[in-house]
Amino acid sequence: MMESFRIPVDEELVIRGDFHAQEKDAGQPLLIFCHGFKGFKDWGSFPYAANRLAKLGMAVVRFNFSCNGVGESGTEFDELEKFGRNTYAREIADLRVLTEWLHSEACPFKAAFDREKLFIMGHSKGGADAILFGANHPLVKGIITWNGTADVDLFDARLRQEIAEKGVGYIANARTGQQMPITKAVIDDVDQNREAYNLLAKVSSMEQPLCIIQGTKDYERLVKGAKRLQEAAKDVRVHWIEEGDHTFNTRHPFAGPSPQLESAIEHAAAFVHALCT
């Protein structure tokens, strides 16, 4: 089954998501999936991956961060003003709201998973969100990164200079051709929270196991970052996806799965179930 949901965060912001479960099994684990930078819950392979994971014996939630820039359309960046002020602080707060709602009596899916078996998984920048939110969180049993970043600072000197001079800078979305804004609030959030957002320190001190699933043909920065996370982590499992690129050899719109995607899905499911036995 798949059911959509909508959680108001405040008068302006909304978390939109989809809940996947093969069956309503009160004993199965719950996996929350975080999209990455310039990503969204309905991107390419994400709905397929959620369905596959559900068939492998867990409940899965994929959702849009409230300021990811995608509105009611579900697939278009039609809220660029929100994208421009989306911070890690905002995304961590969204995860807090989502998790509290999923564990509340108001959640219509509460009978379909075990509240004590919560896992967080993130793709790319979403991997950083998964670590920042999940590390030492009392409800989170394990954290998974899919081609995740080891450094929260995604912004180069050119963009920083543009923002310093004009208050806003722009990055291109190669897929849509849109110029996507980044405001000073985003840069300030990264710069003012360097210690709190230190991913290597987080994984070195957190009690939960970390599962790194990384494509060998991903961007060099992320491949090197995966190795740094592996070296820093207290408790880590690493799976290298041979010939896997940043999206595990799939594209948007989705044209079908790849062997690399299937491998990433299977490793994620195995990690979850190993910690629930």
Short mmCIF file of C-alpha atoms in Angstrom, two decimals:
data_model
loop_
_atom_site.label_atom_id
_atom_site.label_comp_id
_atom_site.label_asym_id
_atom_site.label_seq_id
_atom_site.Cartn_x
_atom_site.Cartn_y
_atom_site.Cartn_z
CA MET A 1 0.00 0.00 0.00
CA MET A 2 0.98 3.63 -0.42
CA GLU A 3 -0.75 6.51 1.32
CA SER A 4 0.05 10.21 1.03
CA PHE A 5 0.13 12.58 3.99
CA ARG A 6 0.52 16.27 4.70
CA ILE A 7 1.85 17.75 7.95
CA PRO A 8 1.54 21.50 8.54
CA VAL A 9 4.72 22.81 10.17
CA ASP A 10 3.42 26.34 10.66
CA GLU A 11 1.13 28.76 8.83
CA GLU A 12 3.46 28.74 5.80
CA LEU A 13 5.41 25.47 5.71
CA VAL A 14 4.19 21.96 4.96
CA ILE A 15 5.84 18.53 4.93
CA ARG A 16 4.38 16.37 2.15
CA GLY A 17 5.11 12.67 2.10
CA ASP A 18 4.16 9.12 1.18
CA PHE A 19 3.98 6.08 3.42
CA HIS A 20 4.79 2.66 1.92
CA ALA A 21 4.13 -0.73 3.47
CA GLN A 22 3.62 -4.16 1.94
CA GLU A 23 1.35 -5.05 4.83
CA LYS A 24 0.27 -3.60 8.17
CA ASP A 25 2.72 -5.41 10.42
CA ALA A 26 3.09 -3.82 13.84
CA GLY A 27 6.46 -5.51 14.27
CA GLN A 28 8.21 -4.24 11.14
CA PRO A 29 10.83 -1.47 11.19
CA LEU A 30 10.25 2.06 9.91
CA LEU A 31 12.70 3.71 7.50
CA ILE A 32 12.57 7.47 6.85
CA PHE A 33 14.18 8.48 3.55
CA CYS A 34 15.66 11.98 3.09
CA HIS A 35 16.21 13.38 -0.41
CA GLY A 36 19.27 15.48 -1.23
CA PHE A 37 20.12 18.96 -2.50
CA LYS A 38 17.92 19.88 -5.48
CA GLY A 39 16.08 16.62 -4.79
CA PHE A 40 12.50 15.72 -3.90
CA LYS A 41 10.56 12.67 -2.79
CA ASP A 42 9.26 11.85 -6.27
CA TRP A 43 12.59 12.18 -8.04
CA GLY A 44 13.39 9.37 -10.45
CA SER A 45 13.99 6.12 -8.64
CA PHE A 46 12.88 7.19 -5.16
CA PRO A 47 9.26 5.94 -5.36
CA TYR A 48 10.48 2.65 -6.84
CA ALA A 49 13.13 2.27 -4.13
CA ALA A 50 10.55 2.90 -1.40
CA ASN A 51 8.23 0.26 -2.86
CA ARG A 52 11.08 -2.25 -3.14
CA LEU A 53 12.16 -1.65 0.45
CA ALA A 54 8.56 -2.09 1.60
CA LYS A 55 8.42 -5.43 -0.21
CA LEU A 56 11.60 -6.38 1.65
CA GLY A 57 9.79 -6.11 4.97
CA MET A 58 9.70 -2.58 6.31
CA ALA A 59 7.54 0.52 6.34
CA VAL A 60 9.07 3.41 4.40
CA VAL A 61 8.42 7.15 4.48
CA ARG A 62 9.68 9.41 1.71
CA PHE A 63 8.95 13.10 2.06
CA ASN A 64 9.78 16.60 0.91
CA PHE A 65 11.56 18.91 3.29
CA SER A 66 9.29 21.91 3.84
CA CYS A 67 11.68 24.33 2.10
CA ASN A 68 13.02 22.09 -0.66
CA GLY A 69 11.39 24.30 -3.31
CA VAL A 70 8.82 21.80 -4.58
CA GLY A 71 5.21 22.70 -3.89
CA GLU A 72 1.84 21.12 -4.59
CA SER A 73 2.96 19.94 -8.05
CA GLY A 74 5.17 17.35 -6.40
CA THR A 75 7.76 17.43 -9.18
CA GLU A 76 8.42 21.09 -10.08
CA PHE A 77 10.58 23.65 -8.30
CA ASP A 78 7.79 26.19 -8.03
CA GLU A 79 8.70 27.50 -4.55
CA LEU A 80 12.20 28.82 -5.23
CA GLU A 81 11.96 31.48 -2.52
CA LYS A 82 11.69 28.69 0.06
CA PHE A 83 14.55 26.78 -1.54
CA GLY A 84 16.69 29.89 -1.20
CA ARG A 85 16.36 29.91 2.58
CA ASN A 86 16.44 26.19 3.24
CA THR A 87 19.00 25.44 5.97
CA TYR A 88 20.21 22.34 7.75
CA ALA A 89 18.53 23.75 10.84
CA ARG A 90 15.22 23.82 8.96
CA GLU A 91 15.66 20.28 7.66
CA ILE A 92 16.60 18.91 11.09
CA ALA A 93 13.52 20.64 12.52
CA ASP A 94 11.42 19.04 9.76
CA LEU A 95 12.74 15.60 10.70
CA ARG A 96 11.85 16.30 14.31
CA VAL A 97 8.28 17.26 13.33
CA LEU A 98 7.93 14.25 11.05
CA THR A 99 9.28 11.77 13.61
CA GLU A 100 7.08 13.12 16.40
CA TRP A 101 4.04 12.89 14.13
CA LEU A 102 4.85 9.31 13.10
CA HIS A 103 5.13 8.37 16.77
CA SER A 104 1.93 10.16 17.79
CA GLU A 105 -1.61 8.87 18.10
CA ALA A 106 -2.54 11.17 15.22
CA CYS A 107 -0.54 9.11 12.72
CA PRO A 108 -2.93 6.99 10.65
CA PHE A 109 -0.20 4.41 9.95
CA LYS A 110 0.81 3.77 13.56
CA ALA A 111 -0.38 0.16 13.46
CA ALA A 112 1.89 -0.65 10.51
CA PHE A 113 5.33 -0.43 12.16
CA ASP A 114 7.24 -0.79 15.40
CA ARG A 115 7.97 2.63 16.91
CA GLU A 116 11.08 1.22 18.59
CA LYS A 117 12.65 0.25 15.24
CA LEU A 118 13.31 3.59 13.57
CA PHE A 119 15.98 4.05 10.87
CA ILE A 120 17.01 7.15 8.90
CA MET A 121 18.43 7.01 5.36
CA GLY A 122 19.53 9.91 3.18
CA HIS A 123 20.78 10.39 -0.37
CA SER A 124 23.61 12.87 -1.00
CA LYS A 125 22.98 15.95 1.21
CA GLY A 126 20.17 13.93 2.78
CA GLY A 127 22.85 11.66 4.18
CA ALA A 128 24.15 14.61 6.19
CA ASP A 129 20.62 15.28 7.47
CA ALA A 130 20.28 11.63 8.48
CA ILE A 131 23.51 11.82 10.50
CA LEU A 132 22.83 15.23 12.05
CA PHE A 133 19.32 14.26 13.13
CA GLY A 134 19.89 10.62 13.91
CA ALA A 135 23.20 10.64 15.79
CA ASN A 136 22.51 9.62 19.38
CA HIS A 137 18.76 10.17 18.90
CA PRO A 138 17.11 7.81 21.41
CA LEU A 139 14.59 6.48 18.88
CA VAL A 140 16.99 5.89 15.96
CA LYS A 141 18.49 2.40 15.74
CA GLY A 142 20.65 2.92 12.66
CA ILE A 143 21.63 5.43 9.97
CA ILE A 144 22.18 4.80 6.25
CA THR A 145 23.82 7.08 3.69
CA TRP A 146 23.36 6.64 -0.04
CA ASN A 147 26.21 8.50 -1.74
CA GLY A 148 26.18 10.84 1.22
CA THR A 149 28.38 13.84 1.87
CA ALA A 150 31.01 14.06 4.59
CA ASP A 151 30.97 17.88 4.69
CA VAL A 152 27.90 20.09 5.04
CA ASP A 153 29.52 23.02 3.19
CA LEU A 154 28.41 22.60 -0.43
CA PHE A 155 29.13 26.18 -1.50
CA ASP A 156 32.16 27.34 -3.47
CA ALA A 157 34.01 30.65 -3.25
CA ARG A 158 32.25 32.15 -6.29
CA LEU A 159 28.79 31.58 -4.83
CA ARG A 160 29.87 32.85 -1.42
CA GLN A 161 31.25 36.02 -2.98
CA GLU A 162 28.04 36.60 -4.94
CA ILE A 163 25.98 36.20 -1.78
CA ALA A 164 28.30 38.49 0.18
CA GLU A 165 27.90 41.21 -2.44
CA LYS A 166 24.20 40.84 -3.33
CA GLY A 167 22.61 38.96 -0.43
CA VAL A 168 21.67 36.10 -2.73
CA GLY A 169 23.55 33.87 -5.17
CA TYR A 170 22.39 31.43 -7.81
CA ILE A 171 23.23 27.87 -8.81
CA ALA A 172 22.05 26.22 -12.00
CA ASN A 173 19.73 23.25 -12.06
CA ALA A 174 21.12 21.35 -15.04
CA ARG A 175 17.93 19.31 -15.44
CA THR A 176 15.40 22.15 -15.43
CA GLY A 177 17.58 25.08 -16.50
CA GLN A 178 16.40 27.09 -13.49
CA GLN A 179 18.67 29.44 -11.57
CA MET A 180 18.12 28.40 -7.97
CA PRO A 181 18.70 30.99 -5.22
CA ILE A 182 20.84 30.59 -2.11
CA THR A 183 20.55 33.33 0.51
CA LYS A 184 22.91 34.49 3.22
CA ALA A 185 20.84 32.63 5.82
CA VAL A 186 21.95 29.32 4.28
CA ILE A 187 25.64 30.26 4.37
CA ASP A 188 25.33 31.62 7.91
CA ASP A 189 23.72 28.40 9.09
CA VAL A 190 26.71 26.39 7.84
CA ASP A 191 29.36 28.82 9.08
CA GLN A 192 27.86 29.43 12.52
CA ASN A 193 27.30 25.75 13.24
CA ARG A 194 30.56 24.22 12.03
CA GLU A 195 31.11 22.34 15.26
CA ALA A 196 27.51 21.15 15.60
CA TYR A 197 27.45 20.11 11.93
CA ASN A 198 30.80 18.28 11.94
CA LEU A 199 29.78 14.98 10.38
CA LEU A 200 33.07 13.20 11.11
CA ALA A 201 32.75 14.07 14.79
CA LYS A 202 29.12 12.97 14.80
CA VAL A 203 29.83 9.50 13.41
CA SER A 204 32.83 9.06 15.70
CA SER A 205 30.74 9.60 18.82
CA MET A 206 27.29 8.27 17.95
CA GLU A 207 26.14 5.02 19.47
CA GLN A 208 24.14 3.79 16.47
CA PRO A 209 25.71 1.80 13.62
CA LEU A 210 26.30 3.65 10.34
CA CYS A 211 25.81 2.00 6.95
CA ILE A 212 27.63 3.71 4.06
CA ILE A 213 26.40 2.68 0.60
CA GLN A 214 28.60 4.40 -1.97
CA GLY A 215 28.95 4.23 -5.74
CA THR A 216 32.50 3.89 -7.02
CA LYS A 217 31.78 6.20 -9.98
CA ASP A 218 30.18 8.94 -7.89
CA TYR A 219 31.75 12.41 -7.69
CA GLU A 220 35.33 12.20 -6.42
CA ARG A 221 34.52 14.47 -3.47
CA LEU A 222 31.83 12.07 -2.25
CA VAL A 223 33.91 8.93 -2.81
CA LYS A 224 36.71 10.46 -0.74
CA GLY A 225 34.15 11.64 1.81
CA ALA A 226 32.77 8.11 2.21
CA LYS A 227 36.27 6.90 3.06
CA ARG A 228 36.67 9.70 5.61
CA LEU A 229 33.35 8.78 7.23
CA GLN A 230 34.41 5.13 7.28
CA GLU A 231 37.67 6.00 9.04
CA ALA A 232 35.94 8.25 11.58
CA ALA A 233 32.92 6.12 12.44
CA LYS A 234 32.76 4.14 15.66
CA ASP A 235 30.53 1.40 14.25
CA VAL A 236 30.31 1.23 10.45
CA ARG A 237 29.38 -1.08 7.58
CA VAL A 238 30.50 -0.01 4.08
CA HIS A 239 29.21 -1.30 0.76
CA TRP A 240 30.84 -0.11 -2.46
CA ILE A 241 28.50 -0.22 -5.45
CA GLU A 242 30.71 -1.04 -8.43
CA GLU A 243 30.26 1.35 -11.37
CA GLY A 244 27.55 3.17 -9.40
CA ASP A 245 27.18 6.88 -10.13
CA HIS A 246 25.56 9.52 -7.92
CA THR A 247 22.03 8.25 -8.53
CA PHE A 248 23.00 4.58 -8.88
CA ASN A 249 22.74 4.76 -12.66
CA THR A 250 19.13 5.93 -12.79
CA ARG A 251 17.68 9.19 -14.08
CA HIS A 252 14.64 11.45 -13.83
CA PRO A 253 12.10 10.76 -15.20
CA PHE A 254 12.50 7.17 -14.09
CA ALA A 255 13.07 4.69 -16.91
CA GLY A 256 13.57 1.58 -14.79
CA PRO A 257 15.99 0.26 -12.19
CA SER A 258 19.67 -0.55 -12.62
CA PRO A 259 21.76 -3.33 -11.07
CA GLN A 260 23.48 -0.65 -8.99
CA LEU A 261 20.18 0.63 -7.58
CA GLU A 262 19.01 -2.88 -6.78
CA SER A 263 22.28 -3.55 -4.95
CA ALA A 264 21.92 -0.33 -2.93
CA ILE A 265 18.36 -1.27 -1.98
CA GLU A 266 19.33 -4.78 -0.92
CA HIS A 267 22.24 -3.57 1.24
CA ALA A 268 19.98 -1.03 2.96
CA ALA A 269 17.34 -3.68 3.71
CA ALA A 270 19.93 -6.14 5.01
CA PHE A 271 21.36 -3.51 7.38
CA VAL A 272 17.92 -2.71 8.79
CA HIS A 273 16.93 -6.33 9.32
CA ALA A 274 20.28 -7.28 10.84
CA LEU A 275 19.70 -4.71 13.59
CA CYS A 276 16.14 -5.88 14.22
CA THR A 277 16.82 -9.56 14.81
#
